[in-house]
mmCIF file of N, CA and C in Angstrom:
data_model
loop_
_atom_site.group_PDB
_atom_site.id
_atom_site.type_symbol
_atom_site.label_atom_id
_atom_site.label_comp_id
_atom_site.label_asym_id
_atom_site.label_seq_id
_atom_site.Cartn_x
_atom_site.Cartn_y
_atom_site.Cartn_z
ATOM 1 N N LEU A 1 -12.005 -29.885 -29.900
ATOM 2 C CA LEU A 1 -12.854 -30.296 -28.795
ATOM 3 C C LEU A 1 -12.839 -29.159 -27.766
ATOM 4 N N THR A 2 -14.011 -28.701 -27.374
ATOM 5 C CA THR A 2 -14.123 -27.668 -26.337
ATOM 6 C C THR A 2 -14.873 -28.256 -25.163
ATOM 7 N N CYS A 3 -14.570 -27.717 -24.052
ATOM 8 C CA CYS A 3 -15.177 -28.175 -22.809
ATOM 9 C C CYS A 3 -15.705 -26.974 -22.063
ATOM 10 N N SER A 4 -16.941 -26.992 -21.662
ATOM 11 C CA SER A 4 -17.495 -25.879 -20.877
ATOM 12 C C SER A 4 -18.246 -26.482 -19.687
ATOM 13 N N PRO A 5 -18.329 -25.701 -18.615
ATOM 14 C CA PRO A 5 -19.017 -26.237 -17.437
ATOM 15 C C PRO A 5 -20.478 -26.502 -17.748
ATOM 16 N N PRO A 6 -21.019 -27.517 -17.139
ATOM 17 C CA PRO A 6 -22.423 -27.811 -17.404
ATOM 18 C C PRO A 6 -23.326 -26.726 -16.819
ATOM 19 N N THR A 7 -24.406 -26.468 -17.484
ATOM 20 C CA THR A 7 -25.364 -25.504 -16.972
ATOM 21 C C THR A 7 -26.227 -26.194 -15.919
ATOM 22 N N PRO A 8 -26.861 -25.391 -15.044
ATOM 23 C CA PRO A 8 -27.709 -26.027 -14.023
ATOM 24 C C PRO A 8 -28.821 -26.882 -14.629
ATOM 25 N N GLN A 9 -29.292 -26.504 -15.830
ATOM 26 C CA GLN A 9 -30.321 -27.302 -16.479
ATOM 27 C C GLN A 9 -29.839 -28.695 -16.821
ATOM 28 N N LYS A 10 -28.543 -28.822 -17.137
ATOM 29 C CA LYS A 10 -27.980 -30.109 -17.496
ATOM 30 C C LYS A 10 -27.617 -30.951 -16.257
ATOM 31 N N MET A 11 -27.502 -30.288 -15.137
ATOM 32 C CA MET A 11 -27.131 -31.032 -13.933
ATOM 33 C C MET A 11 -28.346 -31.566 -13.231
ATOM 34 N N LYS A 12 -28.180 -32.620 -12.521
ATOM 35 C CA LYS A 12 -29.262 -33.158 -11.690
ATOM 36 C C LYS A 12 -29.429 -32.265 -10.497
ATOM 37 N N GLY A 13 -30.582 -32.249 -9.899
ATOM 38 C CA GLY A 13 -30.922 -31.402 -8.758
ATOM 39 C C GLY A 13 -29.946 -31.500 -7.603
ATOM 40 N N THR A 14 -29.511 -32.686 -7.241
ATOM 41 C CA THR A 14 -28.587 -32.861 -6.127
ATOM 42 C C THR A 14 -27.249 -32.234 -6.424
ATOM 43 N N GLN A 15 -26.794 -32.382 -7.643
ATOM 44 C CA GLN A 15 -25.501 -31.797 -8.038
ATOM 45 C C GLN A 15 -25.570 -30.267 -7.956
ATOM 46 N N THR A 16 -26.661 -29.679 -8.371
ATOM 47 C CA THR A 16 -26.847 -28.244 -8.317
ATOM 48 C C THR A 16 -26.818 -27.742 -6.881
ATOM 49 N N ILE A 17 -27.506 -28.432 -6.006
ATOM 50 C CA ILE A 17 -27.543 -28.057 -4.594
ATOM 51 C C ILE A 17 -26.119 -28.157 -3.990
ATOM 52 N N LEU A 18 -25.385 -29.225 -4.300
ATOM 53 C CA LEU A 18 -24.036 -29.381 -3.766
ATOM 54 C C LEU A 18 -23.115 -28.314 -4.300
ATOM 55 N N LEU A 19 -23.236 -27.975 -5.559
ATOM 56 C CA LEU A 19 -22.410 -26.927 -6.155
ATOM 57 C C LEU A 19 -22.697 -25.587 -5.498
ATOM 58 N N CYS A 20 -23.972 -25.266 -5.296
ATOM 59 C CA CYS A 20 -24.335 -24.008 -4.631
ATOM 60 C C CYS A 20 -23.846 -23.967 -3.173
ATOM 61 N N ALA A 21 -23.955 -25.103 -2.485
ATOM 62 C CA ALA A 21 -23.466 -25.166 -1.100
ATOM 63 C C ALA A 21 -21.960 -24.953 -1.031
ATOM 64 N N LEU A 22 -21.233 -25.574 -1.951
ATOM 65 C CA LEU A 22 -19.787 -25.389 -2.015
ATOM 66 C C LEU A 22 -19.425 -23.935 -2.293
ATOM 67 N N ALA A 23 -20.109 -23.302 -3.221
ATOM 68 C CA ALA A 23 -19.848 -21.905 -3.536
ATOM 69 C C ALA A 23 -20.122 -21.023 -2.314
ATOM 70 N N LEU A 24 -21.161 -21.286 -1.570
ATOM 71 C CA LEU A 24 -21.488 -20.507 -0.394
ATOM 72 C C LEU A 24 -20.417 -20.708 0.698
ATOM 73 N N ILE A 25 -19.953 -21.924 0.896
ATOM 74 C CA ILE A 25 -18.896 -22.187 1.862
ATOM 75 C C ILE A 25 -17.642 -21.408 1.498
ATOM 76 N N CYS A 26 -17.308 -21.401 0.229
ATOM 77 C CA CYS A 26 -16.117 -20.657 -0.231
ATOM 78 C C CYS A 26 -16.263 -19.181 0.027
ATOM 79 N N MET A 27 -17.443 -18.616 -0.241
ATOM 80 C CA MET A 27 -17.666 -17.176 0.003
ATOM 81 C C MET A 27 -17.552 -16.855 1.478
ATOM 82 N N VAL A 28 -18.102 -17.683 2.337
ATOM 83 C CA VAL A 28 -18.023 -17.456 3.795
ATOM 84 C C VAL A 28 -16.590 -17.518 4.255
ATOM 85 N N ASN A 29 -15.828 -18.511 3.788
ATOM 86 C CA ASN A 29 -14.428 -18.628 4.191
ATOM 87 C C ASN A 29 -13.613 -17.444 3.738
ATOM 88 N N VAL A 30 -13.853 -16.902 2.542
ATOM 89 C CA VAL A 30 -13.130 -15.724 2.069
ATOM 90 C C VAL A 30 -13.490 -14.532 2.944
ATOM 91 N N ALA A 31 -14.755 -14.375 3.270
ATOM 92 C CA ALA A 31 -15.167 -13.235 4.121
ATOM 93 C C ALA A 31 -14.536 -13.331 5.505
ATOM 94 N N GLN A 32 -14.406 -14.538 6.055
ATOM 95 C CA GLN A 32 -13.870 -14.686 7.366
ATOM 96 C C GLN A 32 -12.337 -14.631 7.400
ATOM 97 N N ALA A 33 -11.712 -14.769 6.214
ATOM 98 C CA ALA A 33 -10.263 -14.846 6.174
ATOM 99 C C ALA A 33 -9.579 -13.528 6.513
ATOM 100 N N ALA A 34 -10.214 -12.419 6.244
ATOM 101 C CA ALA A 34 -9.571 -11.112 6.433
ATOM 102 C C ALA A 34 -9.715 -10.675 7.895
ATOM 103 N N THR A 35 -8.737 -11.050 8.690
ATOM 104 C CA THR A 35 -8.672 -10.593 10.082
ATOM 105 C C THR A 35 -7.230 -10.302 10.433
ATOM 106 N N ALA A 36 -7.046 -9.537 11.476
ATOM 107 C CA ALA A 36 -5.715 -9.251 11.972
ATOM 108 C C ALA A 36 -5.787 -9.049 13.467
ATOM 109 N N ALA A 37 -4.628 -9.136 14.095
ATOM 110 C CA ALA A 37 -4.487 -8.795 15.497
ATOM 111 C C ALA A 37 -3.290 -7.864 15.608
ATOM 112 N N ALA A 38 -3.379 -6.885 16.486
ATOM 113 C CA ALA A 38 -2.306 -5.915 16.582
ATOM 114 C C ALA A 38 -2.249 -5.312 17.990
ATOM 115 N N ASN A 39 -1.074 -4.785 18.306
ATOM 116 C CA ASN A 39 -0.868 -3.981 19.499
ATOM 117 C C ASN A 39 -0.520 -2.570 19.006
ATOM 118 N N HIS A 40 -0.809 -1.578 19.842
ATOM 119 C CA HIS A 40 -0.418 -0.233 19.441
ATOM 120 C C HIS A 40 -0.061 0.601 20.660
ATOM 121 N N ILE A 41 0.680 1.648 20.371
ATOM 122 C CA ILE A 41 1.010 2.674 21.363
ATOM 123 C C ILE A 41 0.488 3.969 20.808
ATOM 124 N N LEU A 42 -0.323 4.673 21.587
ATOM 125 C CA LEU A 42 -0.875 5.949 21.173
ATOM 126 C C LEU A 42 -0.285 7.054 22.021
ATOM 127 N N VAL A 43 0.277 8.069 21.353
ATOM 128 C CA VAL A 43 0.839 9.228 22.057
ATOM 129 C C VAL A 43 0.381 10.497 21.329
ATOM 130 N N ASN A 44 0.643 11.657 21.985
ATOM 131 C CA ASN A 44 0.136 12.906 21.452
ATOM 132 C C ASN A 44 1.037 13.595 20.422
ATOM 133 N N SER A 45 2.289 13.193 20.346
ATOM 134 C CA SER A 45 3.198 13.882 19.410
ATOM 135 C C SER A 45 4.018 12.916 18.556
ATOM 136 N N GLU A 46 4.339 13.369 17.361
ATOM 137 C CA GLU A 46 5.151 12.563 16.467
ATOM 138 C C GLU A 46 6.586 12.377 17.016
ATOM 139 N N ASP A 47 7.105 13.429 17.679
ATOM 140 C CA ASP A 47 8.434 13.331 18.267
ATOM 141 C C ASP A 47 8.469 12.237 19.332
ATOM 142 N N LYS A 48 7.465 12.198 20.213
ATOM 143 C CA LYS A 48 7.406 11.178 21.259
ATOM 144 C C LYS A 48 7.278 9.783 20.627
ATOM 145 N N CYS A 49 6.489 9.688 19.585
ATOM 146 C CA CYS A 49 6.305 8.433 18.871
ATOM 147 C C CYS A 49 7.645 7.938 18.305
ATOM 148 N N ASN A 50 8.396 8.835 17.693
ATOM 149 C CA ASN A 50 9.692 8.475 17.132
ATOM 150 C C ASN A 50 10.700 8.065 18.211
ATOM 151 N N GLU A 51 10.682 8.731 19.373
ATOM 152 C CA GLU A 51 11.541 8.353 20.485
ATOM 153 C C GLU A 51 11.250 6.949 20.949
ATOM 154 N N ILE A 52 9.977 6.631 21.112
ATOM 155 C CA ILE A 52 9.580 5.304 21.561
ATOM 156 C C ILE A 52 9.964 4.269 20.511
ATOM 157 N N LYS A 53 9.767 4.599 19.234
ATOM 158 C CA LYS A 53 10.104 3.654 18.159
ATOM 159 C C LYS A 53 11.603 3.348 18.184
ATOM 160 N N ALA A 54 12.429 4.363 18.399
ATOM 161 C CA ALA A 54 13.876 4.143 18.456
ATOM 162 C C ALA A 54 14.256 3.216 19.591
ATOM 163 N N SER A 55 13.574 3.360 20.748
ATOM 164 C CA SER A 55 13.843 2.471 21.895
ATOM 165 C C SER A 55 13.465 1.020 21.569
ATOM 166 N N ILE A 56 12.363 0.850 20.873
ATOM 167 C CA ILE A 56 11.903 -0.501 20.504
ATOM 168 C C ILE A 56 12.900 -1.123 19.524
ATOM 169 N N GLU A 57 13.286 -0.364 18.530
ATOM 170 C CA GLU A 57 14.185 -0.902 17.502
ATOM 171 C C GLU A 57 15.575 -1.235 18.045
ATOM 172 N N ALA A 58 15.972 -0.598 19.130
ATOM 173 C CA ALA A 58 17.280 -0.860 19.754
ATOM 174 C C ALA A 58 17.251 -2.068 20.680
ATOM 175 N N ALA A 59 16.081 -2.553 20.996
ATOM 176 C CA ALA A 59 15.951 -3.670 21.969
ATOM 177 C C ALA A 59 16.247 -5.014 21.317
ATOM 178 N N ASP A 60 16.719 -5.956 22.131
ATOM 179 C CA ASP A 60 16.929 -7.324 21.669
ATOM 180 C C ASP A 60 15.592 -8.009 21.401
ATOM 181 N N ASP A 61 14.667 -7.906 22.346
ATOM 182 C CA ASP A 61 13.326 -8.481 22.168
ATOM 183 C C ASP A 61 12.370 -7.311 21.907
ATOM 184 N N LYS A 62 12.214 -7.030 20.622
ATOM 185 C CA LYS A 62 11.469 -5.837 20.228
ATOM 186 C C LYS A 62 10.007 -5.855 20.659
ATOM 187 N N PHE A 63 9.368 -7.024 20.560
ATOM 188 C CA PHE A 63 7.951 -7.092 20.927
ATOM 189 C C PHE A 63 7.772 -6.915 22.437
ATOM 190 N N ALA A 64 8.620 -7.500 23.220
ATOM 191 C CA ALA A 64 8.535 -7.338 24.686
ATOM 192 C C ALA A 64 8.748 -5.864 25.038
ATOM 193 N N LYS A 65 9.693 -5.219 24.385
ATOM 194 C CA LYS A 65 9.931 -3.792 24.610
ATOM 195 C C LYS A 65 8.721 -2.970 24.193
ATOM 196 N N PHE A 66 8.104 -3.331 23.066
ATOM 197 C CA PHE A 66 6.910 -2.650 22.584
ATOM 198 C C PHE A 66 5.830 -2.694 23.672
ATOM 199 N N GLN A 67 5.588 -3.890 24.206
ATOM 200 C CA GLN A 67 4.543 -4.063 25.222
ATOM 201 C C GLN A 67 4.890 -3.267 26.501
ATOM 202 N N GLU A 68 6.152 -3.296 26.912
ATOM 203 C CA GLU A 68 6.573 -2.549 28.079
ATOM 204 C C GLU A 68 6.349 -1.064 27.890
ATOM 205 N N LEU A 69 6.725 -0.541 26.714
ATOM 206 C CA LEU A 69 6.569 0.909 26.454
ATOM 207 C C LEU A 69 5.107 1.306 26.250
ATOM 208 N N ALA A 70 4.285 0.360 25.780
ATOM 209 C CA ALA A 70 2.842 0.630 25.672
ATOM 210 C C ALA A 70 2.256 0.883 27.069
ATOM 211 N N LYS A 71 2.662 0.016 28.018
ATOM 212 C CA LYS A 71 2.191 0.177 29.404
ATOM 213 C C LYS A 71 2.638 1.486 30.009
ATOM 214 N N GLU A 72 3.833 1.906 29.632
ATOM 215 C CA GLU A 72 4.414 3.119 30.196
ATOM 216 C C GLU A 72 3.927 4.405 29.553
ATOM 217 N N HIS A 73 3.706 4.406 28.242
ATOM 218 C CA HIS A 73 3.479 5.655 27.533
ATOM 219 C C HIS A 73 2.127 5.810 26.832
ATOM 220 N N SER A 74 1.442 4.725 26.502
ATOM 221 C CA SER A 74 0.249 4.827 25.679
ATOM 222 C C SER A 74 -0.888 5.554 26.423
ATOM 223 N N THR A 75 -1.555 6.458 25.735
ATOM 224 C CA THR A 75 -2.697 7.167 26.295
ATOM 225 C C THR A 75 -4.008 6.391 26.061
ATOM 226 N N CYS A 76 -3.911 5.281 25.374
ATOM 227 C CA CYS A 76 -5.088 4.410 25.124
ATOM 228 C C CYS A 76 -5.233 3.429 26.280
ATOM 229 N N PRO A 77 -6.458 3.142 26.696
ATOM 230 C CA PRO A 77 -6.644 2.135 27.773
ATOM 231 C C PRO A 77 -6.008 0.782 27.449
ATOM 232 N N SER A 78 -5.856 0.456 26.161
ATOM 233 C CA SER A 78 -5.215 -0.796 25.807
ATOM 234 C C SER A 78 -3.751 -0.859 26.233
ATOM 235 N N GLY A 79 -3.161 0.262 26.556
ATOM 236 C CA GLY A 79 -1.794 0.311 27.023
ATOM 237 C C GLY A 79 -1.588 -0.571 28.240
ATOM 238 N N ARG A 80 -2.600 -0.680 29.123
ATOM 239 C CA ARG A 80 -2.486 -1.491 30.325
ATOM 240 C C ARG A 80 -2.214 -2.961 29.984
ATOM 241 N N SER A 81 -2.666 -3.389 28.805
ATOM 242 C CA SER A 81 -2.424 -4.781 28.396
ATOM 243 C C SER A 81 -1.385 -4.850 27.280
ATOM 244 N N GLY A 82 -0.386 -3.971 27.358
ATOM 245 C CA GLY A 82 0.687 -3.974 26.372
ATOM 246 C C GLY A 82 0.278 -3.458 25.021
ATOM 247 N N GLY A 83 -0.842 -2.765 24.950
ATOM 248 C CA GLY A 83 -1.323 -2.202 23.723
ATOM 249 C C GLY A 83 -2.167 -3.130 22.884
ATOM 250 N N SER A 84 -2.501 -4.312 23.429
ATOM 251 C CA SER A 84 -3.234 -5.306 22.640
ATOM 252 C C SER A 84 -4.648 -4.821 22.277
ATOM 253 N N LEU A 85 -4.934 -4.916 20.983
ATOM 254 C CA LEU A 85 -6.285 -4.576 20.502
ATOM 255 C C LEU A 85 -7.086 -5.819 20.153
ATOM 256 N N GLY A 86 -6.466 -6.981 20.320
ATOM 257 C CA GLY A 86 -7.154 -8.216 19.970
ATOM 258 C C GLY A 86 -7.277 -8.372 18.476
ATOM 259 N N GLU A 87 -8.220 -9.198 18.075
ATOM 260 C CA GLU A 87 -8.439 -9.503 16.645
ATOM 261 C C GLU A 87 -9.552 -8.607 16.105
ATOM 262 N N PHE A 88 -9.394 -8.155 14.857
ATOM 263 C CA PHE A 88 -10.381 -7.312 14.219
ATOM 264 C C PHE A 88 -10.361 -7.510 12.705
ATOM 265 N N SER A 89 -11.395 -7.005 12.050
ATOM 266 C CA SER A 89 -11.560 -7.145 10.608
ATOM 267 C C SER A 89 -11.348 -5.797 9.935
ATOM 268 N N PRO A 90 -11.142 -5.794 8.620
ATOM 269 C CA PRO A 90 -10.986 -4.551 7.907
ATOM 270 C C PRO A 90 -12.202 -3.643 8.127
ATOM 271 N N GLY A 91 -11.936 -2.362 8.301
ATOM 272 C CA GLY A 91 -13.005 -1.362 8.485
ATOM 273 C C GLY A 91 -13.390 -1.111 9.910
ATOM 274 N N GLN A 92 -12.872 -1.892 10.873
ATOM 275 C CA GLN A 92 -13.218 -1.675 12.277
ATOM 276 C C GLN A 92 -12.372 -0.596 12.915
ATOM 277 N N MET A 93 -11.237 -0.276 12.320
ATOM 278 C CA MET A 93 -10.355 0.784 12.841
ATOM 279 C C MET A 93 -10.416 1.985 11.887
ATOM 280 N N VAL A 94 -9.912 3.117 12.334
ATOM 281 C CA VAL A 94 -9.885 4.299 11.460
ATOM 282 C C VAL A 94 -9.036 3.991 10.236
ATOM 283 N N LYS A 95 -9.294 4.682 9.125
ATOM 284 C CA LYS A 95 -8.714 4.389 7.847
ATOM 285 C C LYS A 95 -7.180 4.294 7.884
ATOM 286 N N GLU A 96 -6.514 5.259 8.474
ATOM 287 C CA GLU A 96 -5.055 5.280 8.488
ATOM 288 C C GLU A 96 -4.480 4.046 9.177
ATOM 289 N N PHE A 97 -5.099 3.665 10.306
ATOM 290 C CA PHE A 97 -4.685 2.488 11.066
ATOM 291 C C PHE A 97 -4.978 1.213 10.235
ATOM 292 N N ASN A 98 -6.192 1.142 9.719
ATOM 293 C CA ASN A 98 -6.622 0.008 8.891
ATOM 294 C C ASN A 98 -5.702 -0.221 7.727
ATOM 295 N N ASP A 99 -5.304 0.857 7.037
ATOM 296 C CA ASP A 99 -4.438 0.735 5.854
ATOM 297 C C ASP A 99 -3.093 0.109 6.205
ATOM 298 N N VAL A 100 -2.530 0.478 7.329
ATOM 299 C CA VAL A 100 -1.254 -0.083 7.763
ATOM 300 C C VAL A 100 -1.428 -1.559 8.105
ATOM 301 N N VAL A 101 -2.426 -1.874 8.891
ATOM 302 C CA VAL A 101 -2.630 -3.261 9.351
ATOM 303 C C VAL A 101 -2.956 -4.219 8.210
ATOM 304 N N PHE A 102 -3.786 -3.795 7.253
ATOM 305 C CA PHE A 102 -4.244 -4.710 6.208
ATOM 306 C C PHE A 102 -3.581 -4.517 4.871
ATOM 307 N N THR A 103 -2.801 -3.463 4.677
ATOM 308 C CA THR A 103 -2.240 -3.216 3.358
ATOM 309 C C THR A 103 -0.721 -3.038 3.338
ATOM 310 N N THR A 104 -0.242 -2.034 4.042
ATOM 311 C CA THR A 104 1.168 -1.666 3.876
ATOM 312 C C THR A 104 2.102 -2.216 4.959
ATOM 313 N N GLY A 105 1.562 -2.560 6.106
ATOM 314 C CA GLY A 105 2.409 -2.989 7.240
ATOM 315 C C GLY A 105 2.838 -4.450 7.134
ATOM 316 N N SER A 106 3.907 -4.755 7.879
ATOM 317 C CA SER A 106 4.422 -6.123 7.950
ATOM 318 C C SER A 106 4.159 -6.704 9.329
ATOM 319 N N VAL A 107 3.847 -7.977 9.351
ATOM 320 C CA VAL A 107 3.622 -8.702 10.603
ATOM 321 C C VAL A 107 4.970 -8.844 11.321
ATOM 322 N N GLY A 108 4.956 -8.577 12.633
ATOM 323 C CA GLY A 108 6.115 -8.819 13.454
ATOM 324 C C GLY A 108 7.181 -7.716 13.477
ATOM 325 N N GLN A 109 6.767 -6.510 13.129
ATOM 326 C CA GLN A 109 7.696 -5.394 13.240
ATOM 327 C C GLN A 109 6.940 -4.126 13.574
ATOM 328 N N VAL A 110 7.648 -3.147 14.111
ATOM 329 C CA VAL A 110 7.011 -1.889 14.494
ATOM 330 C C VAL A 110 6.750 -1.036 13.271
ATOM 331 N N GLU A 111 5.546 -0.500 13.169
ATOM 332 C CA GLU A 111 5.124 0.360 12.059
ATOM 333 C C GLU A 111 4.746 1.707 12.628
ATOM 334 N N GLY A 112 5.076 2.750 11.931
ATOM 335 C CA GLY A 112 4.668 4.082 12.345
ATOM 336 C C GLY A 112 5.834 5.018 12.425
ATOM 337 N N PRO A 113 5.549 6.244 12.841
ATOM 338 C CA PRO A 113 4.293 6.766 13.378
ATOM 339 C C PRO A 113 3.180 6.797 12.309
ATOM 340 N N VAL A 114 1.972 6.539 12.784
ATOM 341 C CA VAL A 114 0.754 6.633 11.979
ATOM 342 C C VAL A 114 -0.125 7.678 12.619
ATOM 343 N N LYS A 115 -0.396 8.762 11.893
ATOM 344 C CA LYS A 115 -1.244 9.842 12.449
ATOM 345 C C LYS A 115 -2.698 9.540 12.163
ATOM 346 N N THR A 116 -3.496 9.648 13.213
ATOM 347 C CA THR A 116 -4.968 9.533 13.087
ATOM 348 C C THR A 116 -5.591 10.691 13.871
ATOM 349 N N GLN A 117 -6.887 10.743 13.879
ATOM 350 C CA GLN A 117 -7.621 11.780 14.635
ATOM 351 C C GLN A 117 -7.344 11.662 16.145
ATOM 352 N N PHE A 118 -6.832 10.503 16.599
ATOM 353 C CA PHE A 118 -6.607 10.281 18.029
ATOM 354 C C PHE A 118 -5.187 10.677 18.470
ATOM 355 N N GLY A 119 -4.281 10.781 17.523
ATOM 356 C CA GLY A 119 -2.881 11.080 17.849
ATOM 357 C C GLY A 119 -1.946 10.292 16.941
ATOM 358 N N TYR A 120 -0.797 9.924 17.491
ATOM 359 C CA TYR A 120 0.210 9.198 16.736
ATOM 360 C C TYR A 120 0.378 7.788 17.290
ATOM 361 N N HIS A 121 0.340 6.818 16.420
ATOM 362 C CA HIS A 121 0.389 5.399 16.804
ATOM 363 C C HIS A 121 1.676 4.743 16.323
ATOM 364 N N LEU A 122 2.144 3.821 17.137
ATOM 365 C CA LEU A 122 3.069 2.812 16.699
ATOM 366 C C LEU A 122 2.238 1.525 16.690
ATOM 367 N N ILE A 123 2.398 0.732 15.654
ATOM 368 C CA ILE A 123 1.561 -0.454 15.496
ATOM 369 C C ILE A 123 2.475 -1.671 15.341
ATOM 370 N N TRP A 124 2.129 -2.743 16.030
ATOM 371 C CA TRP A 124 2.808 -4.027 15.892
ATOM 372 C C TRP A 124 1.750 -5.051 15.506
ATOM 373 N N ILE A 125 1.788 -5.456 14.247
ATOM 374 C CA ILE A 125 0.808 -6.426 13.741
ATOM 375 C C ILE A 125 1.311 -7.825 14.201
ATOM 376 N N THR A 126 0.480 -8.503 14.994
ATOM 377 C CA THR A 126 0.863 -9.801 15.511
ATOM 378 C C THR A 126 0.351 -10.934 14.636
ATOM 379 N N LYS A 127 -0.715 -10.677 13.859
ATOM 380 C CA LYS A 127 -1.307 -11.735 13.040
ATOM 381 C C LYS A 127 -2.137 -11.071 11.933
ATOM 382 N N ARG A 128 -2.062 -11.699 10.761
ATOM 383 C CA ARG A 128 -2.957 -11.224 9.677
ATOM 384 C C ARG A 128 -3.247 -12.446 8.818
ATOM 385 N N SER A 129 -4.557 -12.630 8.509
ATOM 386 C CA SER A 129 -4.939 -13.769 7.640
ATOM 387 C C SER A 129 -5.999 -13.309 6.673
#
C-alpha cells in the first residue's frame, strides 16, 4: 500500500485554496523569522578593541560593562545608546558583521574583534530568531 499526497486536480477547490494559503503563511513566517538585535562598539584599532574586550570579560555584569564602554569608546553614534543597533535582518549589515551575528556568534556574549571597512567591532548579540 502506498500513499501519496493528493494532486490539486483531486482536491476540491476550497481545499486547494486553503492549502495554498497555509503554504504562503509558512513562507512568510520563515522569511520573518530571521532577525537579530545587537549592540556594538566600534574603534579604530585591534589593540584598543582587545583592551575593551578584556575589560568586559573581567566584569561581573558583562553586558552592563559592554554598554558603559560603548558610551565611552565607540566612534559610532550608536555608542550614545550603549551601542544598540536595534533589530535587523540578514544582509542589512556589512558581511563580516552579518556573518558573526547570524552564523558564528553566540547570543549573550562578547564577540570580536571583527574587522570591517569601518574599523574594529565588538559585538554583543542580544537576540536572534
